[in-house]
mmCIF file of C-alpha atoms in Angstrom:
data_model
loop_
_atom_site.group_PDB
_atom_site.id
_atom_site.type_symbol
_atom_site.label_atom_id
_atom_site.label_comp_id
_atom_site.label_asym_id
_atom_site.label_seq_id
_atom_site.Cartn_x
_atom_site.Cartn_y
_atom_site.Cartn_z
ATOM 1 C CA UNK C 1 29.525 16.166 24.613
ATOM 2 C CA UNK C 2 29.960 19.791 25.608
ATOM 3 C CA UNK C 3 29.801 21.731 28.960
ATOM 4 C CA UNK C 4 30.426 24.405 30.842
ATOM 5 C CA UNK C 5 33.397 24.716 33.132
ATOM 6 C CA UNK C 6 34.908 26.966 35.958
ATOM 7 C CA UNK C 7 38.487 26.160 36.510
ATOM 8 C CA UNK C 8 38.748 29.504 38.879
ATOM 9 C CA UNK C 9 35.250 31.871 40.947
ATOM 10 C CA UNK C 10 35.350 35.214 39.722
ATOM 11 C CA UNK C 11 33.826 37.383 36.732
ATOM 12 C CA UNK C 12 31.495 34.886 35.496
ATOM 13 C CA UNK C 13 32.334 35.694 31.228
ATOM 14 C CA UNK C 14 36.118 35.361 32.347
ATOM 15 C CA UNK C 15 36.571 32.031 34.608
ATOM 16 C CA UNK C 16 33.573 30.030 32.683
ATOM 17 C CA UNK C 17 34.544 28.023 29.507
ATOM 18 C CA UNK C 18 33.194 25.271 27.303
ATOM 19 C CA UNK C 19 35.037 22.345 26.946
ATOM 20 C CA UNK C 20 34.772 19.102 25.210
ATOM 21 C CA UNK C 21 33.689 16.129 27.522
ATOM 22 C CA UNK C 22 33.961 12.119 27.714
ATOM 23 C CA UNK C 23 30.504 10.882 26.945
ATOM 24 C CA UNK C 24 27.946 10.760 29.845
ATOM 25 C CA UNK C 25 27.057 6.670 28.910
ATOM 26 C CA UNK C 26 24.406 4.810 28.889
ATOM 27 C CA UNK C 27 21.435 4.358 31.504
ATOM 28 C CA UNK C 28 22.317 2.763 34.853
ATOM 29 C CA UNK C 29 19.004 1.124 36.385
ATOM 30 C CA UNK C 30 16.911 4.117 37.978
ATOM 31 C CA UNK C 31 19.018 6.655 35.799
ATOM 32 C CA UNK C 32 18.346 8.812 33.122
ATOM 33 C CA UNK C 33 19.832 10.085 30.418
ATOM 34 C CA UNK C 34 18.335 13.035 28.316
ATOM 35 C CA UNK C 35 19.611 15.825 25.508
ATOM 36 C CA UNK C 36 19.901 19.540 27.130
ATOM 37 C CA UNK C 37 17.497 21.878 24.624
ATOM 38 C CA UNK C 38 18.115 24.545 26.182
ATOM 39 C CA UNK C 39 19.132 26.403 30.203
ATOM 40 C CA UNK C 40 18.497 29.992 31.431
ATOM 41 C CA UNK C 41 21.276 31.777 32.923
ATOM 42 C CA UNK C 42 19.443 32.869 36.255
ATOM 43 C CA UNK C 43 20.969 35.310 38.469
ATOM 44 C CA UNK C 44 22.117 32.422 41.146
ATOM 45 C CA UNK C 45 23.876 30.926 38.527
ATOM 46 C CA UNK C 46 26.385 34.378 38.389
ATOM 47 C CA UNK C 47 26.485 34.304 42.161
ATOM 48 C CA UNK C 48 27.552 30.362 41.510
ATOM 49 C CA UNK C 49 30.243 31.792 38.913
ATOM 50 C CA UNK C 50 31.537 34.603 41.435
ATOM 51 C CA UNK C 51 31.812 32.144 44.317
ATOM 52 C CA UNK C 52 29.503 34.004 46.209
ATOM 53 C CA UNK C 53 26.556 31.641 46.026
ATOM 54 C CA UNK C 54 25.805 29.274 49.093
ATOM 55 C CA UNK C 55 26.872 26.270 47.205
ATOM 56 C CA UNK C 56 30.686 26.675 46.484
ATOM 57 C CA UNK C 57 31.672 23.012 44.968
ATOM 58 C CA UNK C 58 35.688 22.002 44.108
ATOM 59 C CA UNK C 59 36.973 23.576 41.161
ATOM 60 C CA UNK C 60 36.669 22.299 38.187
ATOM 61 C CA UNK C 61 32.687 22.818 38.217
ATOM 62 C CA UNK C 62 29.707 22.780 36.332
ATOM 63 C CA UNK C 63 27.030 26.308 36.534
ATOM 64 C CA UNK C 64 23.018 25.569 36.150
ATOM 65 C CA UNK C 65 20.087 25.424 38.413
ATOM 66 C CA UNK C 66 17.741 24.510 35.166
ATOM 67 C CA UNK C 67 17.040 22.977 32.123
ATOM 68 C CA UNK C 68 14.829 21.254 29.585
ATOM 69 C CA UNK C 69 15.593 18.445 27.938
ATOM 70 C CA UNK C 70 14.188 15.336 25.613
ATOM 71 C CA UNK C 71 15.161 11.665 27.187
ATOM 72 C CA UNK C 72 17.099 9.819 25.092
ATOM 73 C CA UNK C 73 17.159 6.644 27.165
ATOM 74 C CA UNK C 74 15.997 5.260 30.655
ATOM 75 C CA UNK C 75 17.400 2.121 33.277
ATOM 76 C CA UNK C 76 15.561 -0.468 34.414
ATOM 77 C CA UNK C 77 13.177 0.154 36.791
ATOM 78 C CA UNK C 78 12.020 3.894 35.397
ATOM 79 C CA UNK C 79 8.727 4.064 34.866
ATOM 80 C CA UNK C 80 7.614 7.493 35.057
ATOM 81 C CA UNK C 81 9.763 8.570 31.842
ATOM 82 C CA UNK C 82 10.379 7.011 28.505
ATOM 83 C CA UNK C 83 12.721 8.264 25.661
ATOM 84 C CA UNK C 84 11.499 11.617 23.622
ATOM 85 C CA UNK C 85 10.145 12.786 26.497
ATOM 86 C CA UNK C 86 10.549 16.400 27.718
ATOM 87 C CA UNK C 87 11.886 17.039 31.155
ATOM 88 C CA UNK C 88 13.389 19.426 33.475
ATOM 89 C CA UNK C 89 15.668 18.401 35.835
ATOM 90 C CA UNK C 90 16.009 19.155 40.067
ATOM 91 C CA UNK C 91 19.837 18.075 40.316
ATOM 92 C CA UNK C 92 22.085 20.678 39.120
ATOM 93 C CA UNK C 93 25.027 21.113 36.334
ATOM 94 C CA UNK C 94 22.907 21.946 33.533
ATOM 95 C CA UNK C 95 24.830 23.878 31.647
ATOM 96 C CA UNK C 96 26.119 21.118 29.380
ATOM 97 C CA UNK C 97 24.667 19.053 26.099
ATOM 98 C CA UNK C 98 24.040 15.749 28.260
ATOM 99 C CA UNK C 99 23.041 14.586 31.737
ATOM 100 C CA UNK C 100 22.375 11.510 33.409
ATOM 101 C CA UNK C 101 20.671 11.971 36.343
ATOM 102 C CA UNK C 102 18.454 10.320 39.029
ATOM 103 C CA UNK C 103 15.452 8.971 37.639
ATOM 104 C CA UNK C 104 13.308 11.122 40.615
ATOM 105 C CA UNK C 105 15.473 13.963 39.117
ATOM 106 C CA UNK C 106 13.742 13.970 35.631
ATOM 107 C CA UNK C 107 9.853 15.508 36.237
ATOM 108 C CA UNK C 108 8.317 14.985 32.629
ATOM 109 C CA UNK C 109 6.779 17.986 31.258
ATOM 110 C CA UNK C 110 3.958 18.323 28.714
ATOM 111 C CA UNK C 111 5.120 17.081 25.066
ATOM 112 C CA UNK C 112 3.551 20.701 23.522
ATOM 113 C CA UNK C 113 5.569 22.783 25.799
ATOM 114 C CA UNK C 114 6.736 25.955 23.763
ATOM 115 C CA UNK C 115 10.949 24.901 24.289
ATOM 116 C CA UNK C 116 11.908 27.976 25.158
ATOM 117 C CA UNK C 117 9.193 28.731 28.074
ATOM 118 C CA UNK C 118 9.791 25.004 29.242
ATOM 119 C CA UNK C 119 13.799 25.981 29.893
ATOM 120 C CA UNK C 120 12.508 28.363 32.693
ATOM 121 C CA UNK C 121 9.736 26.462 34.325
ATOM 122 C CA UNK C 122 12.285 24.853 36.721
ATOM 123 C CA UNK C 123 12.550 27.843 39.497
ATOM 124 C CA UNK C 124 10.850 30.699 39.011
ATOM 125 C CA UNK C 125 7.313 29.286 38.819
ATOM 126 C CA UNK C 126 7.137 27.099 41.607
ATOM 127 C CA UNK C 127 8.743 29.969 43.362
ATOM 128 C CA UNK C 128 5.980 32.762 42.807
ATOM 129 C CA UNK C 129 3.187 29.760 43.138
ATOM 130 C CA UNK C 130 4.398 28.778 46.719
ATOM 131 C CA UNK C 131 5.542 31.598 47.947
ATOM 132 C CA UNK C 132 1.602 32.825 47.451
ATOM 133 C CA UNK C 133 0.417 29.471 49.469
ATOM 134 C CA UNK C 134 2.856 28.297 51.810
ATOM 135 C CA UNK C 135 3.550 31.622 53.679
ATOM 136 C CA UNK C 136 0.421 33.003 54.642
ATOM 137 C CA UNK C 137 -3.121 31.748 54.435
ATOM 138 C CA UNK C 138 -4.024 34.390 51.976
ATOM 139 C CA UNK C 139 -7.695 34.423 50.503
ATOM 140 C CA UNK C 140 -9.988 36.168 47.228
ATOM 141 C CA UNK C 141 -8.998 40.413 47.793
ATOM 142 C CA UNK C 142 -5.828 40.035 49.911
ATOM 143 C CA UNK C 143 -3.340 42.134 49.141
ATOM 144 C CA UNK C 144 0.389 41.707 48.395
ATOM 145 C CA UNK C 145 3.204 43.825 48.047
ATOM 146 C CA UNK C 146 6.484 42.873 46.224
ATOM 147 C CA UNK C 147 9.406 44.606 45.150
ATOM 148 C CA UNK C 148 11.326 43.498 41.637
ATOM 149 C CA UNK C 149 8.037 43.249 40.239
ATOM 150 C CA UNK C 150 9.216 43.462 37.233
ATOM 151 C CA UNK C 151 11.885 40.344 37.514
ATOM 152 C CA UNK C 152 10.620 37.229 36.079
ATOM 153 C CA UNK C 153 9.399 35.852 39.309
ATOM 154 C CA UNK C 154 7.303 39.188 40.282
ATOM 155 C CA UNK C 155 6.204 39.238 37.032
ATOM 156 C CA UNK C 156 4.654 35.395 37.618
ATOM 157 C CA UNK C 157 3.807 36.500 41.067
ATOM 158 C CA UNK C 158 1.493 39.112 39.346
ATOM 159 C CA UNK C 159 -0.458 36.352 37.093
ATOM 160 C CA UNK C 160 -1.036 33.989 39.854
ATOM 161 C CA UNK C 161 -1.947 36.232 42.193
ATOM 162 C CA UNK C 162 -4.768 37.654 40.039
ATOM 163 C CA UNK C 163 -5.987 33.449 38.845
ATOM 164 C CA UNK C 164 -6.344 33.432 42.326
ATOM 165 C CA UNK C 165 -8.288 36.371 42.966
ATOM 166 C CA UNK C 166 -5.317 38.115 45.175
ATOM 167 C CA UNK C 167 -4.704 42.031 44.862
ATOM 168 C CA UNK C 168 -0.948 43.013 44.196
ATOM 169 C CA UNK C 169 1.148 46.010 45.073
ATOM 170 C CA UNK C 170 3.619 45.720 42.692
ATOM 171 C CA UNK C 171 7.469 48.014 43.162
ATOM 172 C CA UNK C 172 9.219 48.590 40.658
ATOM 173 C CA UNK C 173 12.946 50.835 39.860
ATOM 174 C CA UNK C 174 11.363 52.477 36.827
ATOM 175 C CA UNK C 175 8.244 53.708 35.735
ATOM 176 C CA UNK C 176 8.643 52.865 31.916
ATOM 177 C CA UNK C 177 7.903 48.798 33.157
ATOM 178 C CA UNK C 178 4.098 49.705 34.593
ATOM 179 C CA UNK C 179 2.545 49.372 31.327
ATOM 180 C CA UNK C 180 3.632 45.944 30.702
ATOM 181 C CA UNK C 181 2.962 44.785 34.610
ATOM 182 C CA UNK C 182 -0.615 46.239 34.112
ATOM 183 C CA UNK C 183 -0.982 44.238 31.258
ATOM 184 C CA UNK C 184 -0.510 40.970 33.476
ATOM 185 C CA UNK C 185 -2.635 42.198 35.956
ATOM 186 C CA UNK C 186 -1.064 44.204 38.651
ATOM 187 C CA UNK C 187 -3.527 46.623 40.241
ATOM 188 C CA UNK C 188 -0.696 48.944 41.472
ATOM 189 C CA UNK C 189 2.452 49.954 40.384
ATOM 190 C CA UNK C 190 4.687 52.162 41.944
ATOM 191 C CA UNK C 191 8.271 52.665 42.167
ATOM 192 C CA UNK C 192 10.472 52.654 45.367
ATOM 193 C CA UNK C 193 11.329 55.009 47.457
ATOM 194 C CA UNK C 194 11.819 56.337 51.685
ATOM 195 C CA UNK C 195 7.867 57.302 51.555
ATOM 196 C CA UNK C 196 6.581 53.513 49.998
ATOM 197 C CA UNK C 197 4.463 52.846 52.702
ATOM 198 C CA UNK C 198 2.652 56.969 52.535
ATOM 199 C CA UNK C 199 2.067 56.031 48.859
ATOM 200 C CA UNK C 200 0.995 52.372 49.395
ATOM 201 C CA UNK C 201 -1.822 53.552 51.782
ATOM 202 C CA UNK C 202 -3.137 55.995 49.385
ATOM 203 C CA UNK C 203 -3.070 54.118 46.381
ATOM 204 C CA UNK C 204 -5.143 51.040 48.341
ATOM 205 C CA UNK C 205 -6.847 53.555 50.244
ATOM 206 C CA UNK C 206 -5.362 52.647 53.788
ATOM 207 C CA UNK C 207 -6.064 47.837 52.896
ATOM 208 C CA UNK C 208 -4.527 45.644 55.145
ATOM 209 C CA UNK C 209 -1.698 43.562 53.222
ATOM 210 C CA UNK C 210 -0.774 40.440 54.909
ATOM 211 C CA UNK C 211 1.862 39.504 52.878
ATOM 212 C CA UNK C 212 4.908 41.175 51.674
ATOM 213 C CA UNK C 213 7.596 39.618 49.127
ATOM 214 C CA UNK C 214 11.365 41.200 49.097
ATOM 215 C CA UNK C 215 14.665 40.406 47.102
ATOM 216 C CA UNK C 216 16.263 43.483 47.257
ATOM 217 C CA UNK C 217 16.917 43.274 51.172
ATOM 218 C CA UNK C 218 18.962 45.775 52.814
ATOM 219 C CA UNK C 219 17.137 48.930 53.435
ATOM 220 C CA UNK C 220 14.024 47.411 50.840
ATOM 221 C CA UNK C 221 13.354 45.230 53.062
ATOM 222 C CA UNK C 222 12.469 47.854 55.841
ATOM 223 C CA UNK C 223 10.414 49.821 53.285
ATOM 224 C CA UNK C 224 8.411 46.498 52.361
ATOM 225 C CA UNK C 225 7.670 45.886 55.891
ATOM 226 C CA UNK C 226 6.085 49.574 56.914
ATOM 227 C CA UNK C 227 3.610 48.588 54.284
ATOM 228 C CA UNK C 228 2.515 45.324 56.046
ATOM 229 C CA UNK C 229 -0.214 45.132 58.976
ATOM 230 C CA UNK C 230 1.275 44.158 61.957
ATOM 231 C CA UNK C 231 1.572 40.636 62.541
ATOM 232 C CA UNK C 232 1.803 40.356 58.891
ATOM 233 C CA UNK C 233 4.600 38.618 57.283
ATOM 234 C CA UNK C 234 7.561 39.789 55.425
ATOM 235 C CA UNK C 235 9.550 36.693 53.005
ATOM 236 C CA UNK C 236 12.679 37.876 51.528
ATOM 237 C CA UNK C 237 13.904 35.329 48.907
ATOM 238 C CA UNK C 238 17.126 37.251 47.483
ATOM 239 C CA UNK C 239 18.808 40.419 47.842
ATOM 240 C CA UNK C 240 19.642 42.357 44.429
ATOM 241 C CA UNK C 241 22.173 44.744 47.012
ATOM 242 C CA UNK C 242 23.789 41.948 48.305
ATOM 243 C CA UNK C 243 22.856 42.953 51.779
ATOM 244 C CA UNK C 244 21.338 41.281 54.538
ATOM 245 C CA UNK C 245 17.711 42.660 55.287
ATOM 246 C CA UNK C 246 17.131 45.499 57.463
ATOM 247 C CA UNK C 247 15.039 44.916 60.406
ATOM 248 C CA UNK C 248 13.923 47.244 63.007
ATOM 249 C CA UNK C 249 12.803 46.266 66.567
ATOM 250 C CA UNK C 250 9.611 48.105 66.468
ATOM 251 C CA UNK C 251 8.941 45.829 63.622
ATOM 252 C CA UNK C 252 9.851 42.157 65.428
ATOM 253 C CA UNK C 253 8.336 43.617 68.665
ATOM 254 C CA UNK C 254 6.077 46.162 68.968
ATOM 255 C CA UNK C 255 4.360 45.266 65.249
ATOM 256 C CA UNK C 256 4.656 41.583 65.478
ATOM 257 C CA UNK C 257 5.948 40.885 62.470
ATOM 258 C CA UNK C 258 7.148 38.403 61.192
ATOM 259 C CA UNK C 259 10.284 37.747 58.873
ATOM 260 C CA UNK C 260 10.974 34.808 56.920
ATOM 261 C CA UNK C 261 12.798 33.120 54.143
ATOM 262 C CA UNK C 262 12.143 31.701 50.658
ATOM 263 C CA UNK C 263 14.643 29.302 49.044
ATOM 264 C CA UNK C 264 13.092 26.867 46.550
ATOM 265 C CA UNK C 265 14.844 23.611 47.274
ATOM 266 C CA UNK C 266 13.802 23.603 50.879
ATOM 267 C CA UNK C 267 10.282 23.834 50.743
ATOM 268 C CA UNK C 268 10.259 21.757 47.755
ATOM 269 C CA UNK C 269 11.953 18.868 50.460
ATOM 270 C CA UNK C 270 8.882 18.982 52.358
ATOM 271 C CA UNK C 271 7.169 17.365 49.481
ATOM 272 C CA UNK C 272 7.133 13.549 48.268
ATOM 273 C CA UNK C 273 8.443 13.383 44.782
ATOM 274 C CA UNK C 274 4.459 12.907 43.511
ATOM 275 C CA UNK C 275 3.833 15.997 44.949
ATOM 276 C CA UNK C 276 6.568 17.330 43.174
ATOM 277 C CA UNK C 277 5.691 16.229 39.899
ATOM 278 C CA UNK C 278 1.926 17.553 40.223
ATOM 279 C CA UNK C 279 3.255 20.532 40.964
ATOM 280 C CA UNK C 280 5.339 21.047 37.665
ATOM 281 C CA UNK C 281 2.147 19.072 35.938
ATOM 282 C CA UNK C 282 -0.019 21.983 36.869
ATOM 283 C CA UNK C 283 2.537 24.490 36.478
ATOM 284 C CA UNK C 284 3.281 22.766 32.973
ATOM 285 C CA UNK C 285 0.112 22.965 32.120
ATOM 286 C CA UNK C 286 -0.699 26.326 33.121
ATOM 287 C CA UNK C 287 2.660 27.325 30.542
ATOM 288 C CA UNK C 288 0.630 25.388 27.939
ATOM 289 C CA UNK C 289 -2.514 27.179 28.115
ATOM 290 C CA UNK C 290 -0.547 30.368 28.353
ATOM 291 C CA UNK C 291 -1.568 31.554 31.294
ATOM 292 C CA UNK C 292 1.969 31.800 32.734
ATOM 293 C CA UNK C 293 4.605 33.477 30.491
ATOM 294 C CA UNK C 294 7.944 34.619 30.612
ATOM 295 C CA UNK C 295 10.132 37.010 28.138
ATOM 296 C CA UNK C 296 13.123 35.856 26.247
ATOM 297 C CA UNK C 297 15.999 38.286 25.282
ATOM 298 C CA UNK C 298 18.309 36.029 23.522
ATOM 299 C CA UNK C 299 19.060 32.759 23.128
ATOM 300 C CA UNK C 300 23.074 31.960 22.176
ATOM 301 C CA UNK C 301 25.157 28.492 21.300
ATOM 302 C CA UNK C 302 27.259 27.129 24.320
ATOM 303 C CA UNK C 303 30.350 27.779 22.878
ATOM 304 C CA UNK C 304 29.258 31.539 23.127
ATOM 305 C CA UNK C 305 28.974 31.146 26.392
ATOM 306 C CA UNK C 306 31.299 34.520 26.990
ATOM 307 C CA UNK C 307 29.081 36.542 25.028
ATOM 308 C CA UNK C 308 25.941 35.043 26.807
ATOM 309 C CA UNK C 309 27.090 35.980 30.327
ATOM 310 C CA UNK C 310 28.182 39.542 29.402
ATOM 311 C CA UNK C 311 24.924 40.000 27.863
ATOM 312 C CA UNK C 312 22.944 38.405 31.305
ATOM 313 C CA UNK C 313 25.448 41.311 33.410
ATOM 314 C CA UNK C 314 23.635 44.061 30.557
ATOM 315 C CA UNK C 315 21.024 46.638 31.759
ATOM 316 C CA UNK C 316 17.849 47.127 30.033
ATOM 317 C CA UNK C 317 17.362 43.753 28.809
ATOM 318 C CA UNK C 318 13.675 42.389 28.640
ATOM 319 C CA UNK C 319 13.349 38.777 29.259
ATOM 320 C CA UNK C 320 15.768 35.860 30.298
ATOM 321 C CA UNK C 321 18.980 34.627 28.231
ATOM 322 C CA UNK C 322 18.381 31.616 27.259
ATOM 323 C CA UNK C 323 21.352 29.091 26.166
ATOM 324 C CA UNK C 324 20.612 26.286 23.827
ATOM 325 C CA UNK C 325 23.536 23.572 23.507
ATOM 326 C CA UNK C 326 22.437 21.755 20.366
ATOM 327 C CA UNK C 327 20.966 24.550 18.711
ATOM 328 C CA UNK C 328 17.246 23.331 19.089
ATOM 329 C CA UNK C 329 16.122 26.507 20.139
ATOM 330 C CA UNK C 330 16.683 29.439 18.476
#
């Protein structure tokens, strides 16, 4: 039994180390144990390294938001999940070769699931998927705009915006990553700047966009909202300059606007645990067929875990880095 540990918050490759463990036992009745294939490291996991994150547990402590995993073994009284199933799993410290969890914690995941894609179905899809129906109403040819289109959530945002029918603005850093967000089926791509909103209208020939998606923050988060009709709504859902977002009162009162929040785990609490599960069954599913997809970069062992959060801190990387504690995935 391996897993990660922090004995200190700080630079994530030098305060996180893998360590041998006492073994996680058997079962207790409405528990479950299950092998870890394989976690993502996820930007909120560094945060959770540096300290900075909103949850801030006693030292020693164990990173990871997500995982997949096969069940080696159930308690009495779990029904939903036998052993060799595939699961993800809502609690948290992932980042280790074994958990026992909560049996509502373990949301079985189709059996085909490519291993690596099934790793990052945890977060980032449910993310994109509600934040495109539990915000606004939107409908067929609305328009959204997001910035970090090009991050593995605006990336997803892009494919399920266009199942659905929905028209995205997508912003981007860089210029080089259009071709690929085309490919997914953006209809615009542009990259930031002071006169966004100038270059918005043109390129969507003056639409209405109800809906605009932000996790830059700061001054972004201005430049999102000058694209959005007024009484629209802006969502920020992270903030890549570690700002807080920058609102003007011409925006809140004269436009109407309105400004609101994303964070996963609390609108996921408004839903009963079978509405959680059909959620991942669809979203499953959807990863099955293909439809939804995300890049890998690399996938390392867990005792590399130094080299694996250097390379997560590396520019120009394409995809996720993917860790894989018993070497299933490769």
């Amino acid at each position: 039994m391996k897993r990660i540990e922090l004995d200190a918050y700080g630079v994530p490759e030098d305060v996180a180390r893998c360590v041998e463990a006492p073994d996680i036992g058997a079962p207790g009745a409405g528990e479950v144990v299950f092998d870890v294939i394989a976690f993502p490291i996820n930007p909120a996991d560094i945060g959770f390294c540096r300290g900075t994150y909103r949850i801030k547990p006693p030292l020693p402590a164990t990173p990871g938001a997500e995982c997949v995993g096969r069940v080696r073994a159930v308690g009495d009284g779990v029904t939903h999940v036998k052993a060799g199933d595939l699961v993800i799993n809502l609690a948290r410290e992932n980042w280790a070769s074994q958990r026992r969890v909560k049996a509502e914690d373990a949301v079985p995941v189709p059996s085909g699931l490519d291993l690596r894609q099934a790793a990052m179905l945890r977060i980032n899809p449910p993310t994109a998927q509600l934040m495109l129906s539990d915000l606004v109403e939107l409908k067929p040819g609305d328009w959204v705009i997001q910035n970090v289109a090009n991050s593995a959530v605006g990336r997803l945002v892009v494919i399920l915006a266009k199942a659905r029918g929905l028209r995205t603005v997508n912003v981007t850093r860089r210029e080089d990553v259009f071709p690929e967000l085309m490919a997914l089926g953006a209809d615009i791509c542009l990259t930031d700047g002071p006169d966004l909103a100038e270059r918005v209208a043109v390129a969507t020939r003056g639409a209405t966009i109800p809906l605009g998606l932000d996790a830059v923050s700061g001054a972004a988060t201005a430049r999102i909202a000058a694209c959005v009709k007024d009484e629209g709504t802006v969502c920020t859902y992270g903030s890549m300059t570690g700002e807080a977002p920058s609102v003007s009162v011409a925006d809140v009162v004269f436009r109407g606007l309105n400004f609101t929040g994303f964070m996963l785990g609390r609108f996921m609490a408004r839903r009963s645990a079978e509405e959680i599960r059909a959620i991942y069954a669809d979203l499953g599913d959807q990863m099955l067929k293909g439809i939804i997809h995300a890049p890998v970069d690399s996938v390392y062992a867990i005792e590399d875990i130094r080299e694996a959060l250097i390379r997560v801190q590396t520019g120009g990387r394409n995809g996720k880095v993917l860790v894989s504690p018993g070497g299933e995935v490769a």
